[in-house]
Amino acid sequence: LQVMDSAPVENSLMSSESDIQRTQYPYVTGTSVVGIKYKDGILLAADMGGSYGSTIRYKSVERLKPVGKHSLLGASGEISDFQEIMKYLDELILYDNMWDDGNSFGPKEVHNYLTRVMYNRRNKFNPLWNSLVLGGVKNGQKYLGSVSMIGVHYEDNHVATGFGNHLARPILRDEWHENLSYEEGVKLLEKCMRVLLYRDRSAVNKLQIAKITEEGVTISQPYSLKTFWNFSAFQNPTVGAEGSW
Amino acid sequence: MYRLSLDVEQPHSMGTTIIGVTYNGGVVLGADSRTSTGMYVANRASDKITQLTDNVYVCRSGSAADSQVVSDYVRYFLHQHTIQLGQPATVKVAASLVRQLAYNNKAMLQTGMIVGGWDKYEGGKIYGVPLGGTLLEQPFAIGGSGSSYLYGFFDQAWREGMSQEEAEKLVVTAVSLAIARDGASGGVVRTVTINKDGVNRKFYPGDTLPLWHEEMDAVNSLLDIVPAASPEPMIS
């Protein structure tokens, strides 16, 4: 069983002693993830973009993945670190299943595990460069939480990462309420994702929405949102003030 | 007054343009052939498409040393894996090994790679492994400094289910376009086509490539194009 520790710095031919202190930098990154609780469970949304600095290099990256039977993980930040987290989580769930004792990791446990991992890596100056959203349902109990790359974690009725915190959360604070139907939830998330598409440079117009209920996980096929540009104010915005923008 | 700086102590880097494309039946891998040390072209005819197994190749970009060492290790591991498995390794396994090295040594390595090949389970497959060690299966992949100039080209020219001829032509055109604009790419275009029938290497020297904007047909000498012994002065 491998631990989710970083590649250890030992006295080996492949690493130099001076590597001890290291904070990396991200290369291929995903942008916001938004999550809400609704009547039957949790809804998560994320676009499928993988940015490489300012270039939108990949447009079919899956950033929402199931974890066991009861949880969904959405990630922003460095994609390679997210892929590594998924490898380790899948192995963790597998070993948990092999106990075959009727117990299984619920979303609260997975969230706590991820929090410990992220915080411990941060303490060693070698973080997993992600902000994660973890949602799930177990025994009728809905759970939605987030963890950042430094181990800051929250549990709430709606969470988001990155730009989503600034653009989506205010919308959710106004319009989220207990017992949203599936349709209302999806419409609300799409409202958030559309605003992110308008205002986040690293957003791409290809997204997935994932749902988790007591029954299980569904991740939608990729799709694109209509955008609206046909406002009279957009037609000739600099008339009367030539040279302005 | 500035001095010409050759700076031969700079590490060898393959600025590079690398491409991998799937087509109906297999994959086509392509690359330029320039390796530079600073501003000097250390090798103008490099081979950046490296064999990992009989049926899987990798396109290398970035640091020449890093990409060579990674592909050497992966070739070594795949060799053992093939012996244990008793049959050819799959493209996915090869790509997965490349990713593992790239990810675990992300602080030290500076190489982006494209793994491509054919196996009997999945047919032709292309996997991108950019800086950081992300693994992404794609219908086509581009990499290296020259790839910046190709995003728009591929957005417009790529189609699913091309024939082998169409795919090879697309790759050669693309590398050639990148060479035209990227100083770190140049030389010849090499392609490797892999399908169920095996591997086929092709070589396109500069004079066989199409000419782009502001490029002219090459001649041996001015004397070949200006009428001989003419009293007419040249254009001033």
PDB file of N, CA, C and O in Angstrom, chain B residues 173-199:
ATOM      1  N   THR B 173       2.836  18.926 -43.297  1.00  0.00           N
ATOM      2  CA  THR B 173       2.460  20.334 -43.482  1.00  0.00           C
ATOM      3  C   THR B 173       2.596  21.097 -42.181  1.00  0.00           C
ATOM      4  O   THR B 173       3.145  22.205 -42.147  1.00  0.00           O
ATOM      5  N   ALA B 174       2.133  20.503 -41.115  1.00  0.00           N
ATOM      6  CA  ALA B 174       2.145  21.188 -39.818  1.00  0.00           C
ATOM      7  C   ALA B 174       3.565  21.434 -39.326  1.00  0.00           C
ATOM      8  O   ALA B 174       3.906  22.560 -38.926  1.00  0.00           O
ATOM      9  N   VAL B 175       4.411  20.419 -39.359  1.00  0.00           N
ATOM     10  CA  VAL B 175       5.795  20.597 -38.890  1.00  0.00           C
ATOM     11  C   VAL B 175       6.477  21.657 -39.749  1.00  0.00           C
ATOM     12  O   VAL B 175       7.204  22.527 -39.254  1.00  0.00           O
ATOM     13  N   SER B 176       6.201  21.595 -41.028  1.00  0.00           N
ATOM     14  CA  SER B 176       6.804  22.552 -41.950  1.00  0.00           C
ATOM     15  C   SER B 176       6.367  23.988 -41.641  1.00  0.00           C
ATOM     16  O   SER B 176       7.170  24.924 -41.688  1.00  0.00           O
ATOM     17  N   LEU B 177       5.106  24.184 -41.298  1.00  0.00           N
ATOM     18  CA  LEU B 177       4.594  25.513 -40.912  1.00  0.00           C
ATOM     19  C   LEU B 177       5.262  25.998 -39.637  1.00  0.00           C
ATOM     20  O   LEU B 177       5.611  27.176 -39.509  1.00  0.00           O
ATOM     21  N   ALA B 178       5.448  25.097 -38.705  1.00  0.00           N
ATOM     22  CA  ALA B 178       6.067  25.477 -37.431  1.00  0.00           C
ATOM     23  C   ALA B 178       7.527  25.853 -37.645  1.00  0.00           C
ATOM     24  O   ALA B 178       8.025  26.831 -37.095  1.00  0.00           O
ATOM     25  N   ILE B 179       8.215  25.088 -38.475  1.00  0.00           N
ATOM     26  CA  ILE B 179       9.618  25.385 -38.782  1.00  0.00           C
ATOM     27  C   ILE B 179       9.736  26.777 -39.384  1.00  0.00           C
ATOM     28  O   ILE B 179      10.687  27.514 -39.118  1.00  0.00           O
ATOM     29  N   ALA B 180       8.737  27.153 -40.195  1.00  0.00           N
ATOM     30  CA  ALA B 180       8.775  28.451 -40.868  1.00  0.00           C
ATOM     31  C   ALA B 180       8.767  29.610 -39.879  1.00  0.00           C
ATOM     32  O   ALA B 180       9.291  30.688 -40.182  1.00  0.00           O
ATOM     33  N   ARG B 181       8.165  29.419 -38.698  1.00  0.00           N
ATOM     34  CA  ARG B 181       7.995  30.534 -37.759  1.00  0.00           C
ATOM     35  C   ARG B 181       8.750  30.380 -36.450  1.00  0.00           C
ATOM     36  O   ARG B 181       8.964  31.359 -35.741  1.00  0.00           O
ATOM     37  N   ASP B 182       9.134  29.154 -36.107  1.00  0.00           N
ATOM     38  CA  ASP B 182       9.795  28.946 -34.818  1.00  0.00           C
ATOM     39  C   ASP B 182      11.302  28.818 -35.027  1.00  0.00           C
ATOM     40  O   ASP B 182      11.769  27.921 -35.711  1.00  0.00           O
ATOM     41  N   GLY B 183      12.059  29.713 -34.424  1.00  0.00           N
ATOM     42  CA  GLY B 183      13.515  29.672 -34.559  1.00  0.00           C
ATOM     43  C   GLY B 183      14.130  28.434 -33.960  1.00  0.00           C
ATOM     44  O   GLY B 183      15.203  27.988 -34.360  1.00  0.00           O
ATOM     45  N   ALA B 184      13.445  27.862 -32.986  1.00  0.00           N
ATOM     46  CA  ALA B 184      14.001  26.685 -32.326  1.00  0.00           C
ATOM     47  C   ALA B 184      13.659  25.392 -33.068  1.00  0.00           C
ATOM     48  O   ALA B 184      14.046  24.316 -32.639  1.00  0.00           O
ATOM     49  N   SER B 185      12.937  25.487 -34.159  1.00  0.00           N
ATOM     50  CA  SER B 185      12.627  24.288 -34.954  1.00  0.00           C
ATOM     51  C   SER B 185      13.227  24.472 -36.331  1.00  0.00           C
ATOM     52  O   SER B 185      13.285  25.587 -36.845  1.00  0.00           O
ATOM     53  N   GLY B 186      13.672  23.375 -36.933  1.00  0.00           N
ATOM     54  CA  GLY B 186      14.243  23.500 -38.264  1.00  0.00           C
ATOM     55  C   GLY B 186      14.767  22.182 -38.776  1.00  0.00           C
ATOM     56  O   GLY B 186      14.583  21.135 -38.154  1.00  0.00           O
ATOM     57  N   GLY B 187      15.422  22.248 -39.932  1.00  0.00           N
ATOM     58  CA  GLY B 187      16.046  21.047 -40.480  1.00  0.00           C
ATOM     59  C   GLY B 187      15.097  20.270 -41.363  1.00  0.00           C
ATOM     60  O   GLY B 187      14.439  20.833 -42.240  1.00  0.00           O
ATOM     61  N   VAL B 188      15.043  18.972 -41.132  1.00  0.00           N
ATOM     62  CA  VAL B 188      14.194  18.107 -41.949  1.00  0.00           C
ATOM     63  C   VAL B 188      12.962  17.723 -41.141  1.00  0.00           C
ATOM     64  O   VAL B 188      12.890  17.939 -39.939  1.00  0.00           O
ATOM     65  N   VAL B 189      11.986  17.156 -41.872  1.00  0.00           N
ATOM     66  CA  VAL B 189      10.806  16.626 -41.186  1.00  0.00           C
ATOM     67  C   VAL B 189      10.914  15.115 -41.201  1.00  0.00           C
ATOM     68  O   VAL B 189      11.165  14.501 -42.249  1.00  0.00           O
ATOM     69  N   ARG B 190      10.769  14.536 -40.018  1.00  0.00           N
ATOM     70  CA  ARG B 190      10.762  13.060 -39.953  1.00  0.00           C
ATOM     71  C   ARG B 190       9.375  12.610 -39.532  1.00  0.00           C
ATOM     72  O   ARG B 190       8.752  13.244 -38.684  1.00  0.00           O
ATOM     73  N   THR B 191       8.913  11.507 -40.133  1.00  0.00           N
ATOM     74  CA  THR B 191       7.643  10.930 -39.666  1.00  0.00           C
ATOM     75  C   THR B 191       7.836   9.439 -39.429  1.00  0.00           C
ATOM     76  O   THR B 191       8.675   8.791 -40.060  1.00  0.00           O
ATOM     77  N   VAL B 192       7.061   8.923 -38.496  1.00  0.00           N
ATOM     78  CA  VAL B 192       7.024   7.482 -38.240  1.00  0.00           C
ATOM     79  C   VAL B 192       5.561   7.068 -38.215  1.00  0.00           C
ATOM     80  O   VAL B 192       4.783   7.603 -37.424  1.00  0.00           O
ATOM     81  N   THR B 193       5.189   6.156 -39.103  1.00  0.00           N
ATOM     82  CA  THR B 193       3.794   5.695 -39.164  1.00  0.00           C
ATOM     83  C   THR B 193       3.727   4.296 -38.567  1.00  0.00           C
ATOM     84  O   THR B 193       4.521   3.421 -38.949  1.00  0.00           O
ATOM     85  N   ILE B 194       2.804   4.082 -37.632  1.00  0.00           N
ATOM     86  CA  ILE B 194       2.704   2.787 -36.947  1.00  0.00           C
ATOM     87  C   ILE B 194       1.280   2.268 -37.082  1.00  0.00           C
ATOM     88  O   ILE B 194       0.318   2.978 -36.766  1.00  0.00           O
ATOM     89  N   ASN B 195       1.155   1.044 -37.597  1.00  0.00           N
ATOM     90  CA  ASN B 195      -0.164   0.406 -37.692  1.00  0.00           C
ATOM     91  C   ASN B 195       0.004  -1.100 -37.517  1.00  0.00           C
ATOM     92  O   ASN B 195       1.102  -1.557 -37.152  1.00  0.00           O
ATOM     93  N   LYS B 196      -1.046  -1.861 -37.812  1.00  0.00           N
ATOM     94  CA  LYS B 196      -0.977  -3.297 -37.558  1.00  0.00           C
ATOM     95  C   LYS B 196       0.099  -3.966 -38.408  1.00  0.00           C
ATOM     96  O   LYS B 196       0.604  -5.026 -38.023  1.00  0.00           O
ATOM     97  N   ASP B 197       0.458  -3.345 -39.533  1.00  0.00           N
ATOM     98  CA  ASP B 197       1.455  -3.965 -40.404  1.00  0.00           C
ATOM     99  C   ASP B 197       2.881  -3.636 -39.999  1.00  0.00           C
ATOM    100  O   ASP B 197       3.829  -4.149 -40.606  1.00  0.00           O
ATOM    101  N   GLY B 198       3.038  -2.753 -39.025  1.00  0.00           N
ATOM    102  CA  GLY B 198       4.393  -2.451 -38.566  1.00  0.00           C
ATOM    103  C   GLY B 198       4.698  -0.973 -38.565  1.00  0.00           C
ATOM    104  O   GLY B 198       3.810  -0.132 -38.423  1.00  0.00           O
ATOM    105  N   VAL B 199       5.973  -0.668 -38.714  1.00  0.00           N
ATOM    106  CA  VAL B 199       6.462   0.701 -38.561  1.00  0.00           C
ATOM    107  C   VAL B 199       7.119   1.158 -39.844  1.00  0.00           C
ATOM    108  O   VAL B 199       7.874   0.411 -40.460  1.00  0.00           O
TER     109      VAL B 199
END
